[in-house]
């Protein structure tokens, strides 16, 4: 039993589990913000564009009873718009994070060696005479 408890403590204390919990909490708070954006800002704008059409009234009655079950098409449309906005915002956040985290390509270091034009051995870039074949190097190769 003690081994089980110690394994559970180790599992819970891992960074990935804590990160996941934080992500879920922030995600639920973010969902509330996006839902409010859709319901309180975007849907009224869509309603204004469509001539005052209220999506919440888009229901298909399944029975003749006014209190009977309905297909709530307007709520579904709002949920789809909500999902698309959340997906777009997450896409933009990931794209920004990837750009931020991308390491800038370092300029290649200046070469420190060159090849002797006579024997093709590697020699220091400042050399005026090849250490391998003792040829005097042309001045323009520096």
mmCIF file of C-alpha atoms in Angstrom:
data_model
loop_
_atom_site.group_PDB
_atom_site.id
_atom_site.type_symbol
_atom_site.label_atom_id
_atom_site.label_comp_id
_atom_site.label_asym_id
_atom_site.label_seq_id
_atom_site.Cartn_x
_atom_site.Cartn_y
_atom_site.Cartn_z
ATOM 1 C CA UNK A 1 0.000 0.000 0.000
ATOM 2 C CA UNK A 2 2.869 2.381 0.826
ATOM 3 C CA UNK A 3 4.451 1.677 -2.555
ATOM 4 C CA UNK A 4 1.172 2.537 -4.282
ATOM 5 C CA UNK A 5 0.908 5.818 -2.373
ATOM 6 C CA UNK A 6 4.521 6.754 -3.154
ATOM 7 C CA UNK A 7 3.981 5.961 -6.854
ATOM 8 C CA UNK A 8 0.844 8.100 -6.848
ATOM 9 C CA UNK A 9 2.717 10.999 -5.198
ATOM 10 C CA UNK A 10 5.455 10.688 -7.825
ATOM 11 C CA UNK A 11 2.857 10.684 -10.611
ATOM 12 C CA UNK A 12 1.074 13.768 -9.255
ATOM 13 C CA UNK A 13 4.280 15.707 -8.628
ATOM 14 C CA UNK A 14 5.504 15.300 -12.206
ATOM 15 C CA UNK A 15 5.590 18.572 -14.102
ATOM 16 C CA UNK A 16 3.516 17.307 -17.010
ATOM 17 C CA UNK A 17 0.532 16.486 -14.776
ATOM 18 C CA UNK A 18 0.653 19.900 -13.123
ATOM 19 C CA UNK A 19 1.036 21.587 -16.518
ATOM 20 C CA UNK A 20 -1.973 19.657 -17.798
ATOM 21 C CA UNK A 21 -4.078 20.724 -14.814
ATOM 22 C CA UNK A 22 -3.100 24.367 -15.287
ATOM 23 C CA UNK A 23 -3.904 24.093 -19.000
ATOM 24 C CA UNK A 24 -7.367 22.696 -18.307
ATOM 25 C CA UNK A 25 -8.151 25.443 -15.797
ATOM 26 C CA UNK A 26 -6.975 28.196 -18.133
ATOM 27 C CA UNK A 27 -8.795 26.536 -21.035
ATOM 28 C CA UNK A 28 -12.095 26.534 -19.176
ATOM 29 C CA UNK A 29 -11.683 30.212 -18.277
ATOM 30 C CA UNK A 30 -10.748 30.991 -21.877
ATOM 31 C CA UNK A 31 -13.830 29.126 -23.106
ATOM 32 C CA UNK A 32 -16.040 31.376 -20.968
ATOM 33 C CA UNK A 33 -14.438 34.443 -22.552
ATOM 34 C CA UNK A 34 -14.874 33.139 -26.094
ATOM 35 C CA UNK A 35 -18.473 32.075 -25.402
ATOM 36 C CA UNK A 36 -19.218 35.584 -24.200
ATOM 37 C CA UNK A 37 -17.512 37.012 -27.296
ATOM 38 C CA UNK A 38 -19.663 34.847 -29.549
ATOM 39 C CA UNK A 39 -22.953 35.370 -27.699
ATOM 40 C CA UNK A 40 -22.545 39.047 -26.787
ATOM 41 C CA UNK A 41 -20.549 40.493 -29.692
ATOM 42 C CA UNK A 42 -20.418 38.311 -32.803
ATOM 43 C CA UNK A 43 -23.948 36.886 -32.823
ATOM 44 C CA UNK A 44 -25.548 40.361 -32.428
ATOM 45 C CA UNK A 45 -23.391 41.596 -35.329
ATOM 46 C CA UNK A 46 -24.485 38.643 -37.455
ATOM 47 C CA UNK A 47 -28.062 39.358 -36.424
ATOM 48 C CA UNK A 48 -27.621 42.999 -37.459
ATOM 49 C CA UNK A 49 -26.194 41.970 -40.844
ATOM 50 C CA UNK A 50 -29.027 39.497 -41.442
ATOM 51 C CA UNK A 51 -31.718 42.079 -40.648
ATOM 52 C CA UNK A 52 -32.389 41.362 -36.987
ATOM 53 C CA UNK A 53 -32.426 37.598 -37.267
ATOM 54 C CA UNK A 54 -32.036 36.021 -33.832
ATOM 55 C CA UNK A 55 -30.275 32.669 -34.043
ATOM 56 C CA UNK A 56 -31.681 31.548 -30.707
ATOM 57 C CA UNK A 57 -35.114 31.549 -32.357
ATOM 58 C CA UNK A 58 -33.996 29.086 -35.022
ATOM 59 C CA UNK A 59 -35.752 26.062 -33.616
ATOM 60 C CA UNK A 60 -37.563 23.272 -35.374
ATOM 61 C CA UNK A 61 -40.493 21.970 -33.335
ATOM 62 C CA UNK A 62 -40.763 18.206 -33.319
ATOM 63 C CA UNK A 63 -44.345 18.217 -32.025
ATOM 64 C CA UNK A 64 -47.268 20.598 -32.174
ATOM 65 C CA UNK A 65 -46.971 21.168 -28.424
ATOM 66 C CA UNK A 66 -45.334 24.571 -27.740
ATOM 67 C CA UNK A 67 -43.489 23.047 -24.770
ATOM 68 C CA UNK A 68 -42.425 19.987 -26.783
ATOM 69 C CA UNK A 69 -38.940 19.050 -27.924
ATOM 70 C CA UNK A 70 -37.198 21.127 -30.585
ATOM 71 C CA UNK A 71 -34.077 21.018 -32.722
ATOM 72 C CA UNK A 72 -32.204 24.104 -31.530
ATOM 73 C CA UNK A 73 -30.452 24.972 -34.795
ATOM 74 C CA UNK A 74 -29.559 28.485 -33.619
ATOM 75 C CA UNK A 75 -27.747 27.164 -30.562
ATOM 76 C CA UNK A 76 -25.874 24.727 -32.785
ATOM 77 C CA UNK A 77 -24.814 27.512 -35.164
ATOM 78 C CA UNK A 78 -23.593 29.553 -32.174
ATOM 79 C CA UNK A 79 -21.626 26.532 -30.919
ATOM 80 C CA UNK A 80 -20.005 26.035 -34.345
ATOM 81 C CA UNK A 81 -19.029 29.712 -34.499
ATOM 82 C CA UNK A 82 -17.737 29.451 -30.938
ATOM 83 C CA UNK A 83 -15.591 26.437 -31.888
ATOM 84 C CA UNK A 84 -14.196 28.146 -34.994
ATOM 85 C CA UNK A 85 -13.220 31.213 -32.991
ATOM 86 C CA UNK A 86 -11.554 29.131 -30.266
ATOM 87 C CA UNK A 87 -9.689 27.084 -32.896
ATOM 88 C CA UNK A 88 -8.543 30.254 -34.701
ATOM 89 C CA UNK A 89 -7.364 31.940 -31.499
ATOM 90 C CA UNK A 90 -5.476 28.804 -30.416
ATOM 91 C CA UNK A 91 -3.932 28.569 -33.896
ATOM 92 C CA UNK A 92 -2.762 32.187 -33.659
ATOM 93 C CA UNK A 93 -1.362 31.642 -30.137
ATOM 94 C CA UNK A 94 0.560 28.528 -31.199
ATOM 95 C CA UNK A 95 1.831 30.316 -34.287
ATOM 96 C CA UNK A 96 3.027 33.281 -32.175
ATOM 97 C CA UNK A 97 4.655 30.975 -29.612
ATOM 98 C CA UNK A 98 6.420 29.010 -32.343
ATOM 99 C CA UNK A 99 7.720 32.241 -33.854
ATOM 100 C CA UNK A 100 8.847 33.452 -30.423
ATOM 101 C CA UNK A 101 10.516 30.156 -29.528
ATOM 102 C CA UNK A 102 12.201 29.710 -32.903
ATOM 103 C CA UNK A 103 15.870 30.307 -32.436
ATOM 104 C CA UNK A 104 17.282 32.911 -34.732
ATOM 105 C CA UNK A 105 19.575 31.370 -37.279
ATOM 106 C CA UNK A 106 23.087 32.286 -36.321
ATOM 107 C CA UNK A 107 25.277 33.628 -39.079
ATOM 108 C CA UNK A 108 27.831 31.052 -40.126
ATOM 109 C CA UNK A 109 31.210 31.600 -38.528
ATOM 110 C CA UNK A 110 33.899 33.087 -40.708
ATOM 111 C CA UNK A 111 36.135 30.386 -42.142
ATOM 112 C CA UNK A 112 39.416 29.825 -40.306
ATOM 113 C CA UNK A 113 41.029 27.592 -42.911
ATOM 114 C CA UNK A 114 41.428 27.431 -46.663
ATOM 115 C CA UNK A 115 42.740 24.915 -49.167
ATOM 116 C CA UNK A 116 46.149 25.280 -50.688
ATOM 117 C CA UNK A 117 45.606 25.716 -54.462
ATOM 118 C CA UNK A 118 48.638 23.506 -55.159
ATOM 119 C CA UNK A 119 48.320 20.484 -52.848
ATOM 120 C CA UNK A 120 44.701 20.997 -51.621
ATOM 121 C CA UNK A 121 45.701 20.642 -47.959
ATOM 122 C CA UNK A 122 43.865 22.565 -45.239
ATOM 123 C CA UNK A 123 45.890 25.563 -44.055
ATOM 124 C CA UNK A 124 45.132 28.575 -41.839
ATOM 125 C CA UNK A 125 43.343 31.400 -43.658
ATOM 126 C CA UNK A 126 46.150 33.870 -42.794
ATOM 127 C CA UNK A 127 48.893 31.646 -44.241
ATOM 128 C CA UNK A 128 51.053 33.032 -47.025
ATOM 129 C CA UNK A 129 52.969 29.781 -47.538
ATOM 130 C CA UNK A 130 51.615 26.208 -47.435
ATOM 131 C CA UNK A 131 52.996 24.193 -44.520
ATOM 132 C CA UNK A 132 52.553 20.966 -46.480
ATOM 133 C CA UNK A 133 54.022 21.668 -49.906
ATOM 134 C CA UNK A 134 55.883 24.932 -49.048
ATOM 135 C CA UNK A 135 54.335 26.733 -52.022
ATOM 136 C CA UNK A 136 54.019 30.485 -51.806
ATOM 137 C CA UNK A 137 50.319 31.280 -51.926
ATOM 138 C CA UNK A 138 48.898 33.923 -54.235
ATOM 139 C CA UNK A 139 48.018 37.170 -52.405
ATOM 140 C CA UNK A 140 44.411 37.250 -53.709
ATOM 141 C CA UNK A 141 43.454 33.990 -51.906
ATOM 142 C CA UNK A 142 43.475 35.601 -48.457
#
